[in-house]
């Protein structure tokens, strides 16, 4: 554990909490892609199956359980509790276009051809593209509330900090996880355009912003 | 030893 990794995990937690509290307080999930949130719940479910098979640390176990619980709570709020406010007409990204290649790739490129490893690889690949329905939705509607932008900012920051963590780990422990690093870099690239707009528009006080 | 090595990250 290093400071970049810890800061990355904390930004991830902050992002998830921002989204959950936004929905809870406004009693509305308008502008939020339920599809992205289902994909994230699927990411955590397939990655954290090792909760049942191996113990790494108390921190690791607690964070996994928290991420799982929060992601399912978010999905519950969107599709059950506040489903009247769910903007399904604009959440039209075809998820199968992500799932089919991701499933295919996880069978082709993995550390060992076992169900657990294939599911772990699937979760890593899926996480790198899971935000696409949300970004697609913002592009379609032309704007997002600033709170949604803060959510995306912290999610992007989490990815960027993980890259710094990998650079650090490579130099200090010789650690290099090819699958995680390659898909992590791909994932972070998706946020670059957003980061630029966030800094130039949201932080300079316009509140709302639109993606080109 | 690929397996196990990456499992400490979330």
mmCIF file of C-alpha atoms in Angstrom:
data_model
loop_
_atom_site.group_PDB
_atom_site.id
_atom_site.type_symbol
_atom_site.label_atom_id
_atom_site.label_comp_id
_atom_site.label_asym_id
_atom_site.label_seq_id
_atom_site.Cartn_x
_atom_site.Cartn_y
_atom_site.Cartn_z
ATOM 1 C CA UNK A 1 0.000 0.000 0.000
ATOM 2 C CA UNK A 2 1.334 3.403 -0.962
ATOM 3 C CA UNK A 3 -0.131 6.889 -0.709
ATOM 4 C CA UNK A 4 -1.176 6.979 -4.400
ATOM 5 C CA UNK A 5 -3.047 3.711 -4.124
ATOM 6 C CA UNK A 6 -4.787 4.846 -0.918
ATOM 7 C CA UNK A 7 -5.678 8.231 -2.457
ATOM 8 C CA UNK A 8 -6.978 6.379 -5.536
ATOM 9 C CA UNK A 9 -9.212 4.132 -3.454
ATOM 10 C CA UNK A 10 -10.484 7.144 -1.513
ATOM 11 C CA UNK A 11 -11.355 9.051 -4.712
ATOM 12 C CA UNK A 12 -13.173 5.957 -5.938
ATOM 13 C CA UNK A 13 -15.139 5.848 -2.690
ATOM 14 C CA UNK A 14 -15.857 9.594 -2.847
ATOM 15 C CA UNK A 15 -17.109 9.260 -6.452
ATOM 16 C CA UNK A 16 -19.508 6.462 -5.538
ATOM 17 C CA UNK A 17 -20.745 8.339 -2.445
ATOM 18 C CA UNK A 18 -21.254 11.581 -4.410
ATOM 19 C CA UNK A 19 -23.501 9.738 -6.857
ATOM 20 C CA UNK A 20 -25.425 7.847 -4.187
ATOM 21 C CA UNK A 21 -25.996 10.962 -2.042
ATOM 22 C CA UNK A 22 -26.981 13.049 -5.069
ATOM 23 C CA UNK A 23 -29.687 10.520 -5.962
ATOM 24 C CA UNK A 24 -30.799 10.121 -2.358
ATOM 25 C CA UNK A 25 -30.998 13.844 -1.514
ATOM 26 C CA UNK A 26 -32.651 14.953 -4.765
ATOM 27 C CA UNK A 27 -34.912 11.866 -4.793
ATOM 28 C CA UNK A 28 -34.022 11.664 -8.474
ATOM 29 C CA UNK A 29 -31.585 9.892 -10.755
ATOM 30 C CA UNK A 30 -32.150 12.206 -13.725
ATOM 31 C CA UNK A 31 -29.089 12.386 -15.947
ATOM 32 C CA UNK A 32 -27.570 9.216 -14.496
ATOM 33 C CA UNK A 33 -27.000 6.203 -16.718
ATOM 34 C CA UNK A 34 -28.478 3.167 -14.971
ATOM 35 C CA UNK A 35 -26.653 1.007 -17.501
ATOM 36 C CA UNK A 36 -23.237 2.269 -16.377
ATOM 37 C CA UNK A 37 -24.195 1.608 -12.765
ATOM 38 C CA UNK A 38 -25.326 -1.955 -13.537
ATOM 39 C CA UNK A 39 -22.021 -2.521 -15.351
ATOM 40 C CA UNK A 40 -20.081 -1.249 -12.315
ATOM 41 C CA UNK A 41 -22.070 -3.577 -10.035
ATOM 42 C CA UNK A 42 -21.179 -6.418 -12.418
ATOM 43 C CA UNK A 43 -17.515 -5.315 -12.326
ATOM 44 C CA UNK A 44 -17.382 -5.505 -8.522
ATOM 45 C CA UNK A 45 -19.314 -8.782 -8.400
ATOM 46 C CA UNK A 46 -17.043 -10.619 -10.830
ATOM 47 C CA UNK A 47 -13.824 -9.160 -9.397
ATOM 48 C CA UNK A 48 -14.501 -9.668 -5.708
ATOM 49 C CA UNK A 49 -15.431 -13.357 -5.873
ATOM 50 C CA UNK A 50 -12.063 -13.901 -4.171
ATOM 51 C CA UNK A 51 -13.690 -12.623 -0.975
ATOM 52 C CA UNK A 52 -14.723 -16.258 -0.569
ATOM 53 C CA UNK A 53 -11.384 -17.817 -1.474
ATOM 54 C CA UNK A 54 -8.560 -15.645 -0.148
ATOM 55 C CA UNK A 55 -7.904 -13.137 2.593
ATOM 56 C CA UNK A 56 -5.528 -10.269 1.808
ATOM 57 C CA UNK A 57 -6.098 -7.730 4.573
ATOM 58 C CA UNK A 58 -8.888 -6.259 6.682
ATOM 59 C CA UNK A 59 -8.684 -3.076 4.563
ATOM 60 C CA UNK A 60 -9.037 -5.104 1.368
ATOM 61 C CA UNK A 61 -12.031 -7.084 2.632
ATOM 62 C CA UNK A 62 -13.842 -4.063 4.073
ATOM 63 C CA UNK A 63 -13.369 -1.959 0.918
ATOM 64 C CA UNK A 64 -14.582 -4.794 -1.314
ATOM 65 C CA UNK A 65 -17.723 -5.270 0.763
ATOM 66 C CA UNK A 66 -18.331 -1.488 0.854
ATOM 67 C CA UNK A 67 -17.921 -1.124 -2.930
ATOM 68 C CA UNK A 68 -20.251 -4.065 -3.548
ATOM 69 C CA UNK A 69 -22.899 -2.759 -1.160
ATOM 70 C CA UNK A 70 -22.750 0.817 -2.480
ATOM 71 C CA UNK A 71 -22.910 -0.262 -6.126
ATOM 72 C CA UNK A 72 -25.967 -2.439 -5.490
ATOM 73 C CA UNK A 73 -27.578 0.356 -3.456
ATOM 74 C CA UNK A 74 -27.066 2.743 -6.399
ATOM 75 C CA UNK A 75 -28.647 0.291 -8.833
ATOM 76 C CA UNK A 76 -31.537 -0.234 -6.412
ATOM 77 C CA UNK A 77 -32.174 3.523 -6.131
ATOM 78 C CA UNK A 78 -32.130 3.994 -9.913
ATOM 79 C CA UNK A 79 -34.247 1.015 -10.987
ATOM 80 C CA UNK A 80 -36.537 0.561 -7.979
ATOM 81 C CA UNK A 81 -36.881 3.403 -5.504
ATOM 82 C CA UNK A 82 -36.599 6.392 -7.874
ATOM 83 C CA UNK A 83 -37.344 4.645 -11.162
ATOM 84 C CA UNK A 84 -39.899 7.340 -12.092
ATOM 85 C CA UNK A 85 -37.048 9.813 -12.503
ATOM 86 C CA UNK A 86 -34.849 7.417 -14.486
ATOM 87 C CA UNK A 87 -34.216 8.878 -17.922
ATOM 88 C CA UNK A 88 -34.372 5.611 -19.883
ATOM 89 C CA UNK A 89 -35.076 7.421 -23.150
ATOM 90 C CA UNK A 90 -31.606 8.923 -23.116
ATOM 91 C CA UNK A 91 -29.858 5.877 -21.624
ATOM 92 C CA UNK A 92 -29.764 4.046 -24.932
ATOM 93 C CA UNK A 93 -26.157 2.876 -25.206
ATOM 94 C CA UNK A 94 -26.109 -0.684 -26.556
ATOM 95 C CA UNK A 95 -24.420 -2.527 -23.698
ATOM 96 C CA UNK A 96 -23.995 -5.698 -25.757
ATOM 97 C CA UNK A 97 -21.458 -3.822 -27.903
ATOM 98 C CA UNK A 98 -19.294 -3.619 -24.772
ATOM 99 C CA UNK A 99 -20.101 -6.999 -23.230
ATOM 100 C CA UNK A 100 -19.473 -9.191 -26.277
ATOM 101 C CA UNK A 101 -15.914 -7.952 -27.000
ATOM 102 C CA UNK A 102 -15.077 -7.817 -23.285
ATOM 103 C CA UNK A 103 -16.230 -11.422 -22.738
ATOM 104 C CA UNK A 104 -14.309 -12.518 -25.836
ATOM 105 C CA UNK A 105 -11.115 -10.724 -24.779
ATOM 106 C CA UNK A 106 -11.211 -12.098 -21.247
ATOM 107 C CA UNK A 107 -11.229 -15.653 -22.645
ATOM 108 C CA UNK A 108 -8.320 -14.859 -24.981
ATOM 109 C CA UNK A 109 -6.086 -12.796 -22.700
ATOM 110 C CA UNK A 110 -5.880 -13.916 -19.067
ATOM 111 C CA UNK A 111 -3.330 -15.116 -16.523
ATOM 112 C CA UNK A 112 -4.753 -18.631 -16.385
ATOM 113 C CA UNK A 113 -7.714 -20.324 -17.999
ATOM 114 C CA UNK A 114 -9.756 -20.826 -14.838
ATOM 115 C CA UNK A 115 -13.245 -19.457 -14.091
ATOM 116 C CA UNK A 116 -11.957 -17.138 -11.331
ATOM 117 C CA UNK A 117 -9.171 -15.677 -13.467
ATOM 118 C CA UNK A 118 -11.408 -15.263 -16.519
ATOM 119 C CA UNK A 119 -14.023 -13.468 -14.395
ATOM 120 C CA UNK A 120 -11.311 -11.285 -12.818
ATOM 121 C CA UNK A 121 -9.992 -10.360 -16.285
ATOM 122 C CA UNK A 122 -13.556 -9.746 -17.483
ATOM 123 C CA UNK A 123 -14.081 -7.311 -14.587
ATOM 124 C CA UNK A 124 -10.858 -5.428 -15.364
ATOM 125 C CA UNK A 125 -11.732 -5.070 -19.055
ATOM 126 C CA UNK A 126 -15.362 -4.205 -18.311
ATOM 127 C CA UNK A 127 -14.401 -1.508 -15.806
ATOM 128 C CA UNK A 128 -12.345 0.243 -18.463
ATOM 129 C CA UNK A 129 -15.444 0.766 -20.649
ATOM 130 C CA UNK A 130 -18.291 0.737 -18.097
ATOM 131 C CA UNK A 131 -18.532 4.543 -18.006
ATOM 132 C CA UNK A 132 -19.280 4.744 -21.742
ATOM 133 C CA UNK A 133 -23.115 4.609 -21.391
ATOM 134 C CA UNK A 134 -22.845 7.578 -18.983
ATOM 135 C CA UNK A 135 -20.602 9.601 -21.300
ATOM 136 C CA UNK A 136 -22.877 8.680 -24.223
ATOM 137 C CA UNK A 137 -25.894 9.897 -22.268
ATOM 138 C CA UNK A 138 -24.229 13.261 -21.535
ATOM 139 C CA UNK A 139 -23.320 13.643 -25.194
ATOM 140 C CA UNK A 140 -26.908 12.824 -26.178
ATOM 141 C CA UNK A 141 -28.624 15.217 -23.782
ATOM 142 C CA UNK A 142 -25.903 17.831 -24.317
ATOM 143 C CA UNK A 143 -25.288 18.571 -20.647
ATOM 144 C CA UNK A 144 -24.837 17.191 -17.175
ATOM 145 C CA UNK A 145 -25.510 18.615 -13.747
ATOM 146 C CA UNK A 146 -22.356 19.792 -12.010
ATOM 147 C CA UNK A 147 -22.760 17.093 -9.343
ATOM 148 C CA UNK A 148 -22.630 14.438 -12.092
ATOM 149 C CA UNK A 149 -19.450 16.100 -13.315
ATOM 150 C CA UNK A 150 -17.928 15.947 -9.832
ATOM 151 C CA UNK A 151 -18.755 12.225 -9.793
ATOM 152 C CA UNK A 152 -16.995 11.716 -13.110
ATOM 153 C CA UNK A 153 -14.044 13.822 -11.976
ATOM 154 C CA UNK A 154 -13.421 11.668 -8.890
ATOM 155 C CA UNK A 155 -13.854 8.493 -10.930
ATOM 156 C CA UNK A 156 -11.242 9.767 -13.402
ATOM 157 C CA UNK A 157 -8.957 10.898 -10.586
ATOM 158 C CA UNK A 158 -9.124 7.400 -9.088
ATOM 159 C CA UNK A 159 -7.921 5.931 -12.385
ATOM 160 C CA UNK A 160 -5.131 8.498 -12.764
ATOM 161 C CA UNK A 161 -3.910 7.840 -9.190
ATOM 162 C CA UNK A 162 -3.855 4.092 -9.876
ATOM 163 C CA UNK A 163 -1.479 4.717 -12.769
ATOM 164 C CA UNK A 164 0.855 6.706 -10.492
ATOM 165 C CA UNK A 165 0.550 3.812 -8.000
ATOM 166 C CA UNK A 166 1.642 1.333 -10.699
ATOM 167 C CA UNK A 167 4.635 3.489 -11.685
ATOM 168 C CA UNK A 168 5.566 3.647 -7.984
ATOM 169 C CA UNK A 169 5.118 -0.107 -7.483
ATOM 170 C CA UNK A 170 7.106 -0.897 -10.612
ATOM 171 C CA UNK A 171 10.077 1.087 -9.307
ATOM 172 C CA UNK A 172 9.864 0.026 -5.660
ATOM 173 C CA UNK A 173 8.749 -3.640 -5.856
ATOM 174 C CA UNK A 174 9.111 -4.540 -9.532
ATOM 175 C CA UNK A 175 5.353 -5.049 -9.631
ATOM 176 C CA UNK A 176 3.787 -4.998 -13.085
ATOM 177 C CA UNK A 177 0.311 -6.339 -13.788
ATOM 178 C CA UNK A 178 0.014 -6.140 -17.549
ATOM 179 C CA UNK A 179 -3.739 -6.703 -17.841
ATOM 180 C CA UNK A 180 -4.596 -4.175 -15.129
ATOM 181 C CA UNK A 181 -2.091 -1.577 -16.345
ATOM 182 C CA UNK A 182 -3.026 -1.708 -20.035
ATOM 183 C CA UNK A 183 -6.774 -1.531 -19.396
ATOM 184 C CA UNK A 184 -6.231 1.053 -16.662
ATOM 185 C CA UNK A 185 -4.411 3.322 -19.093
ATOM 186 C CA UNK A 186 -7.138 2.817 -21.730
ATOM 187 C CA UNK A 187 -9.771 3.636 -19.112
ATOM 188 C CA UNK A 188 -7.985 6.815 -18.036
ATOM 189 C CA UNK A 189 -7.753 8.015 -21.640
ATOM 190 C CA UNK A 190 -11.581 8.018 -21.811
ATOM 191 C CA UNK A 191 -11.585 10.623 -19.040
ATOM 192 C CA UNK A 192 -9.007 12.982 -20.581
ATOM 193 C CA UNK A 193 -11.463 14.878 -22.767
ATOM 194 C CA UNK A 194 -13.821 15.086 -19.824
ATOM 195 C CA UNK A 195 -11.045 16.330 -17.486
ATOM 196 C CA UNK A 196 -10.215 19.144 -19.857
ATOM 197 C CA UNK A 197 -13.846 20.286 -20.039
ATOM 198 C CA UNK A 198 -14.278 19.888 -16.284
ATOM 199 C CA UNK A 199 -11.369 22.190 -15.503
ATOM 200 C CA UNK A 200 -12.177 24.777 -18.175
ATOM 201 C CA UNK A 201 -15.963 24.900 -17.667
ATOM 202 C CA UNK A 202 -17.143 23.480 -14.343
ATOM 203 C CA UNK A 203 -14.374 24.776 -12.117
ATOM 204 C CA UNK A 204 -14.561 28.197 -13.746
ATOM 205 C CA UNK A 205 -18.077 28.602 -12.517
ATOM 206 C CA UNK A 206 -20.435 27.752 -15.331
ATOM 207 C CA UNK A 207 -21.896 24.901 -13.309
ATOM 208 C CA UNK A 208 -23.212 22.944 -16.209
ATOM 209 C CA UNK A 209 -21.176 21.785 -19.117
ATOM 210 C CA UNK A 210 -21.666 19.913 -22.328
ATOM 211 C CA UNK A 211 -19.508 17.472 -24.169
ATOM 212 C CA UNK A 212 -18.933 18.172 -27.862
ATOM 213 C CA UNK B 1 3.398 -16.150 -10.281
ATOM 214 C CA UNK B 2 0.762 -14.034 -11.974
ATOM 215 C CA UNK B 3 -2.130 -15.312 -9.941
ATOM 216 C CA UNK B 4 -2.431 -13.773 -6.513
ATOM 217 C CA UNK B 5 -0.006 -10.976 -7.273
ATOM 218 C CA UNK B 6 -2.663 -8.598 -8.563
ATOM 219 C CA UNK B 7 -5.263 -9.514 -5.966
ATOM 220 C CA UNK B 8 -4.230 -6.921 -3.409
ATOM 221 C CA UNK B 9 -5.579 -4.071 -5.551
ATOM 222 C CA UNK B 10 -9.215 -3.101 -5.675
#
